[in-house]
CSV table of C-alpha atoms and ligand atoms in Angstrom, one decimal:
chain,number,residue,atom,x,y,z
A,1,MET,CA,80.1,67.6,101.5
A,2,SER,CA,78.9,69.3,104.7
A,3,PRO,CA,75.4,68.3,105.7
A,4,GLN,CA,73.8,70.6,108.2
A,5,PRO,CA,73.5,69.2,111.7
A,6,ALA,CA,69.9,68.1,112.2
A,7,THR,CA,69.8,69.0,115.9
A,8,GLY,CA,71.6,69.9,119.1
A,9,THR,CA,75.0,71.0,120.0
A,10,SER,CA,77.7,68.5,120.6
A,11,THR,CA,79.4,68.2,124.0
A,12,THR,CA,81.8,65.5,122.7
A,13,PRO,CA,83.9,65.7,119.6
A,14,GLY,CA,82.3,62.5,118.1
A,15,THR,CA,79.5,62.8,115.5
A,16,VAL,CA,77.0,60.4,114.0
A,17,THR,CA,75.7,60.3,110.5
A,18,PHE,CA,72.6,58.3,109.9
A,19,ALA,CA,72.9,57.0,106.4
A,20,GLY,CA,70.5,55.1,104.1
A,21,ALA,CA,72.3,52.3,102.3
A,22,GLY,CA,69.5,51.8,99.7
A,23,PRO,CA,68.1,48.4,98.8
A,24,GLY,CA,71.4,46.6,98.2
A,25,SER,CA,72.9,47.4,94.8
A,26,ALA,CA,75.8,49.8,94.9
A,27,ASP,CA,74.2,51.6,92.0
A,28,MET,CA,71.5,52.7,94.3
A,29,LEU,CA,73.8,54.2,96.9
A,30,THR,CA,74.0,58.0,97.0
A,31,LEU,CA,77.3,59.8,96.6
A,32,GLY,CA,76.7,61.5,99.9
A,33,VAL,CA,76.5,58.2,101.7
A,34,LEU,CA,79.6,56.9,99.9
A,35,ARG,CA,81.5,59.9,101.0
A,36,ALA,CA,80.3,59.5,104.5
A,37,LEU,CA,81.5,55.9,104.5
A,38,GLU,CA,84.9,56.9,103.1
A,39,GLY,CA,85.3,59.6,105.9
A,40,ALA,CA,84.1,57.4,108.8
A,41,ASP,CA,86.1,55.9,111.7
A,42,VAL,CA,83.4,53.4,112.5
A,43,VAL,CA,80.4,52.1,110.5
A,44,ILE,CA,77.6,50.4,112.5
A,45,HIS,CA,75.4,48.6,110.1
A,46,ASP,CA,72.2,46.6,110.0
A,47,ARG,CA,71.7,43.1,108.8
A,48,LEU,CA,69.9,44.2,105.8
A,49,VAL,CA,72.7,46.3,104.3
A,50,GLY,CA,73.7,44.7,101.0
A,51,GLU,CA,77.1,43.1,100.5
A,52,GLU,CA,77.8,45.4,97.5
A,53,VAL,CA,77.5,48.4,99.8
A,54,LEU,CA,79.5,46.8,102.6
A,55,ALA,CA,82.3,46.2,100.1
A,56,LEU,CA,82.6,50.0,99.6
A,57,ILE,CA,83.6,50.6,103.3
A,58,PRO,CA,87.3,51.3,103.3
A,59,ALA,CA,89.4,48.5,105.0
A,60,HIS,CA,90.7,50.9,107.7
A,61,VAL,CA,87.2,51.7,108.9
A,62,THR,CA,86.0,49.7,111.9
A,63,ARG,CA,82.9,47.8,110.9
A,64,VAL,CA,80.3,46.7,113.5
A,65,ASP,CA,77.4,44.5,112.5
A,66,ALA,CA,74.6,45.6,114.9
A,67,GLY,CA,72.5,42.7,113.8
A,68,LYS,CA,75.1,40.3,115.2
A,69,GLU,CA,76.1,42.0,118.4
A,70,GLY,CA,74.7,40.3,121.4
A,71,PHE,CA,71.8,38.1,120.5
A,72,GLY,CA,71.8,37.8,116.8
A,73,PRO,CA,69.0,39.1,114.6
A,74,SER,CA,67.0,40.5,117.5
A,75,THR,CA,69.6,42.7,119.1
A,76,PRO,CA,67.6,44.9,121.6
A,77,GLN,CA,67.3,48.5,120.5
A,78,SER,CA,68.8,49.7,123.8
A,79,ALA,CA,71.9,47.7,123.1
A,80,ILE,CA,72.2,49.3,119.6
A,81,ASN,CA,71.7,52.7,121.1
A,82,ALA,CA,74.4,52.1,123.6
A,83,LEU,CA,76.7,50.9,120.9
A,84,ILE,CA,76.3,54.1,118.8
A,85,VAL,CA,76.6,56.4,121.8
A,86,GLY,CA,79.7,54.4,123.0
A,87,HIS,CA,81.5,54.8,119.8
A,88,ALA,CA,80.6,58.4,119.3
A,89,GLY,CA,81.6,59.1,122.9
A,90,THR,CA,85.2,58.2,122.0
A,91,GLY,CA,85.3,61.1,119.5
A,92,ALA,CA,84.9,58.8,116.5
A,93,ARG,CA,83.1,59.8,113.3
A,94,VAL,CA,80.4,57.2,113.3
A,95,VAL,CA,78.2,56.2,110.4
A,96,ARG,CA,75.0,54.4,111.4
A,97,LEU,CA,74.2,52.6,108.1
A,98,LYS,CA,70.6,51.4,107.7
A,99,GLY,CA,69.1,49.4,104.8
A,100,GLY,CA,66.9,51.3,102.4
A,101,ASP,CA,65.9,54.8,103.7
A,102,THR,CA,66.8,55.9,107.2
A,103,GLY,CA,63.3,57.1,107.9
A,104,ILE,CA,61.2,54.1,106.8
A,105,PHE,CA,60.7,51.4,109.4
A,106,GLY,CA,64.3,52.0,110.6
A,107,ARG,CA,63.8,52.9,114.3
A,108,LEU,CA,65.6,56.1,113.6
A,109,ASP,CA,63.8,58.0,116.2
A,110,GLU,CA,64.9,55.8,119.1
A,111,GLU,CA,68.5,56.3,118.0
A,112,MET,CA,68.1,60.1,117.6
A,113,ASP,CA,66.6,60.3,121.1
A,114,ALA,CA,69.5,58.3,122.5
A,115,LEU,CA,72.1,60.6,120.8
A,116,GLU,CA,70.2,63.7,121.9
A,117,ALA,CA,70.2,62.5,125.5
A,118,ALA,CA,73.9,61.9,125.3
A,119,GLY,CA,74.5,65.3,123.8
A,120,ILE,CA,75.9,63.9,120.5
A,121,ALA,CA,75.3,65.8,117.2
A,122,PHE,CA,74.0,63.9,114.2
A,123,THR,CA,73.0,64.4,110.6
A,124,ILE,CA,70.8,62.3,108.3
A,125,LEU,CA,71.6,61.2,104.8
A,126,PRO,CA,68.5,59.5,103.4
A,127,GLY,CA,68.6,56.5,101.1
A,128,LEU,CA,66.6,54.9,98.4
A,129,THR,CA,63.8,52.8,100.0
A,130,SER,CA,63.3,49.2,98.9
A,131,ALA,CA,59.8,49.9,97.6
A,132,SER,CA,61.2,52.2,94.9
A,133,ALA,CA,63.6,49.5,93.8
A,134,ALA,CA,60.9,46.9,93.8
A,135,ALA,CA,58.5,49.1,91.7
A,136,ALA,CA,61.4,49.7,89.2
A,137,ALA,CA,62.1,46.0,89.0
A,138,ILE,CA,58.6,45.3,87.8
A,139,GLY,CA,58.4,48.3,85.4
A,140,GLN,CA,55.7,50.1,87.4
A,141,SER,CA,55.3,53.5,88.9
A,142,LEU,CA,54.1,53.8,92.5
A,143,THR,CA,51.6,56.4,91.6
A,144,ARG,CA,49.8,56.8,88.3
A,145,ARG,CA,47.3,59.3,87.0
A,146,GLY,CA,43.8,57.9,87.0
A,147,ARG,CA,44.8,54.9,89.1
A,148,ASN,CA,46.0,56.0,92.6
A,149,ARG,CA,46.3,59.4,94.1
A,150,GLY,CA,48.4,58.2,96.9
A,151,LEU,CA,50.8,55.4,97.9
A,152,ARG,CA,50.6,53.7,101.3
A,153,ILE,CA,53.8,52.6,103.0
A,154,VAL,CA,52.7,50.0,105.5
A,155,THR,CA,54.3,47.3,107.7
A,156,GLY,CA,52.9,43.8,108.1
A,157,HIS,CA,54.3,43.7,111.5
A,158,ASP,CA,54.8,46.0,114.5
A,159,MET,CA,55.7,45.6,118.2
A,160,ASP,CA,52.3,44.1,118.9
A,161,GLY,CA,52.4,41.4,116.2
A,162,PHE,CA,50.6,41.7,112.9
A,163,ALA,CA,49.9,45.3,112.2
A,164,ASP,CA,46.4,46.6,111.8
A,165,GLN,CA,45.7,48.9,108.8
A,166,ASP,CA,42.9,50.8,107.2
A,167,TRP,CA,41.7,47.6,105.4
A,168,LYS,CA,38.6,49.2,104.1
A,169,GLY,CA,40.5,51.9,102.4
A,170,LEU,CA,43.1,49.5,101.0
A,171,ALA,CA,40.4,47.2,99.7
A,172,ARG,CA,39.1,49.9,97.3
A,173,SER,CA,39.9,49.3,93.7
A,174,GLY,CA,43.1,51.0,92.4
A,175,GLU,CA,44.8,51.3,95.8
A,176,VAL,CA,48.5,50.7,95.9
A,177,ALA,CA,50.5,49.8,99.0
A,178,ALA,CA,54.1,48.9,99.5
A,179,ILE,CA,54.0,46.4,102.3
A,180,TYR,CA,57.3,46.0,104.3
A,181,MET,CA,57.9,43.1,106.6
A,182,GLY,CA,54.8,41.4,105.1
A,183,LYS,CA,56.1,37.8,104.6
A,184,LYS,CA,54.8,36.3,107.8
A,185,ALA,CA,51.8,38.5,107.9
A,186,SER,CA,50.7,37.7,104.3
A,187,ARG,CA,47.9,35.3,105.3
A,188,PHE,CA,46.6,37.8,107.8
A,189,ILE,CA,46.8,40.6,105.3
A,190,GLN,CA,45.1,38.5,102.6
A,191,GLY,CA,42.2,37.6,105.0
A,192,ARG,CA,41.7,41.2,106.2
A,193,LEU,CA,41.6,42.6,102.7
A,194,MET,CA,39.2,39.9,101.4
A,195,MET,CA,37.0,40.4,104.4
A,196,HIS,CA,36.8,44.1,103.6
A,197,GLY,CA,35.8,43.4,100.0
A,198,ALA,CA,39.0,43.5,98.0
A,199,ALA,CA,38.8,41.6,94.8
A,200,ALA,CA,40.5,38.2,94.9
A,201,GLU,CA,42.2,38.9,91.6
A,202,THR,CA,43.8,42.2,92.8
A,203,PRO,CA,47.4,41.9,91.8
A,204,VAL,CA,50.1,41.6,94.4
A,205,THR,CA,53.7,41.4,93.3
A,206,LEU,CA,56.4,40.1,95.6
A,207,VAL,CA,59.9,41.4,95.0
A,208,GLU,CA,62.5,39.6,97.0
A,209,ASN,CA,66.1,41.0,97.3
A,210,ALA,CA,65.1,44.0,95.2
A,211,SER,CA,68.1,45.4,93.3
A,212,ARG,CA,70.4,42.6,94.3
A,213,ALA,CA,72.0,39.9,92.1
A,214,ASN,CA,69.5,37.4,93.6
A,215,GLN,CA,66.4,39.6,93.0
A,216,ARG,CA,63.3,37.5,92.4
A,217,VAL,CA,59.9,38.7,91.2
A,218,ILE,CA,56.8,36.6,92.0
A,219,ALA,CA,53.5,37.8,90.4
A,220,ALA,CA,50.6,36.8,92.6
A,221,THR,CA,47.0,37.9,93.3
A,222,LEU,CA,45.3,38.5,96.6
A,223,SER,CA,43.9,35.0,96.5
A,224,THR,CA,47.4,33.4,95.9
A,225,LEU,CA,49.4,35.8,98.1
A,226,ALA,CA,49.9,33.7,101.2
A,227,ASP,CA,50.8,30.6,99.3
A,228,ARG,CA,53.3,32.5,97.1
A,229,ALA,CA,54.8,34.3,100.1
A,230,ALA,CA,55.6,31.0,101.6
A,231,ASP,CA,58.3,30.6,98.9
A,232,LEU,CA,60.2,33.7,100.1
A,233,ALA,CA,63.5,33.4,101.8
A,234,GLY,CA,65.1,36.8,101.8
A,235,PRO,CA,63.7,40.3,102.5
A,236,ALA,CA,60.7,41.1,100.3
A,237,ILE,CA,58.4,44.0,99.5
A,238,LEU,CA,54.8,43.1,98.7
A,239,LEU,CA,53.5,45.5,96.1
A,240,TYR,CA,49.7,45.4,96.6
A,241,GLY,CA,47.7,46.6,93.6
A,242,LEU,CA,50.6,46.4,91.1
A,243,ALA,CA,51.3,43.6,88.6
A,244,PRO,CA,54.6,43.5,86.7
A,245,ARG,CA,54.4,45.4,83.4
A,246,ALA,CA,54.1,42.8,80.7
A,247,ALA,CA,57.4,43.5,78.9
A,248,VAL,CA,59.4,43.5,82.2
A,249,HIS,CA,57.6,40.3,83.3
A,250,ALA,CA,58.6,38.6,80.0
A,251,LEU,CA,62.2,39.6,80.6
A,252,SER,CA,62.4,38.3,84.2
A,253,ALA,CA,60.7,35.0,83.1
A,254,LEU,CA,63.3,34.7,80.4
A,255,ASN,CA,66.1,35.3,83.0
A,256,GLU,CA,64.5,32.6,85.2
A,257,ALA,CA,64.3,30.2,82.3
A,258,THR,CA,67.9,30.7,81.4
A,259,ALA,CA,69.3,30.9,84.9
B,301,SAH,N1,64.5,51.2,105.8
B,301,SAH,C1,64.2,50.0,105.0
B,301,SAH,C2,63.1,49.1,105.5
B,301,SAH,C3,63.5,48.4,106.8
B,301,SAH,S1,62.3,47.3,107.3
B,301,SAH,C4,63.8,50.6,103.6
B,301,SAH,O1,63.6,51.8,103.4
B,301,SAH,O2,63.8,49.8,102.6
B,301,SAH,C5,62.8,45.8,106.7
B,301,SAH,C6,62.0,45.4,105.5
B,301,SAH,O3,62.4,46.1,104.3
B,301,SAH,C7,62.1,43.9,105.0
B,301,SAH,O4,61.3,43.1,105.8
B,301,SAH,C8,61.6,44.0,103.6
B,301,SAH,O5,60.2,44.1,103.6
B,301,SAH,C9,62.1,45.4,103.2
B,301,SAH,N2,63.4,45.3,102.4
B,301,SAH,C10,64.6,45.8,102.8
B,301,SAH,N3,65.5,45.6,101.8
B,301,SAH,C11,64.9,44.9,100.8
B,301,SAH,C12,65.3,44.5,99.5
B,301,SAH,N4,66.5,44.6,99.0
B,301,SAH,N5,64.3,43.9,98.8
B,301,SAH,C13,63.1,43.7,99.2
B,301,SAH,N6,62.6,44.2,100.4
B,301,SAH,C14,63.5,44.8,101.2
């Protein structure tokens, strides 16, 4: 595998591959990312990368948990940038492993900027985003003829707090949105959408730990969203406008009953 450099010429022998780890299950990792992990000297990974994927990193590869460096879960981005640049500066083949896809709420641009400023070449290997795994888990497609012509990928949170969105557009019947980082913002999202006329019975399905052994599906509606979101402990995608397909729902209910 020889991915094309995305930018720049290297002034140091080190390189960085940004790689998407997918939602957690090893089955959802691409062959390209697996090969990159196998050829790496150093893997710098996020907190959200699944255990099954971490287990595929060869033992001789140096593993750095960027979520735990410094100050725990809220490691400043500048410290992570410095970490990547520092390792690549020694000539190492660095894989920067991010949960899901590299280009969705992954702060990829900040890290690319830092590498570019340091004159370090990089490539990008995308991954499967958690919304795709969440939709598959409930037996739904993210777009459907006659229902939604587009899919919105939104965040519940940004640097300023709860994120503002096009609530009026989202409140229209048939809209579908994959809401990332929506747990804490769920009551805010619920309030904004209802205020803009969304029906209280609009389905919202919460998929926690999508694709992992501890995956949980919670079928809610806009009116129950905030109360049901309070039960979430792990990372979750809120699938606004989608209910679990009946047959799949029956199966997960069965799994829960026999667990
Ligand atoms: N780049 C990632 C998203 C990073 S933002 C991607 O493409 O999936 C972090 C958010 O992603 C979490 O708050 C959660 O909303 C979502 N997320 C990541 N992994 C998940 C998983 N396995 N199951 C459900 N949601 C997940």
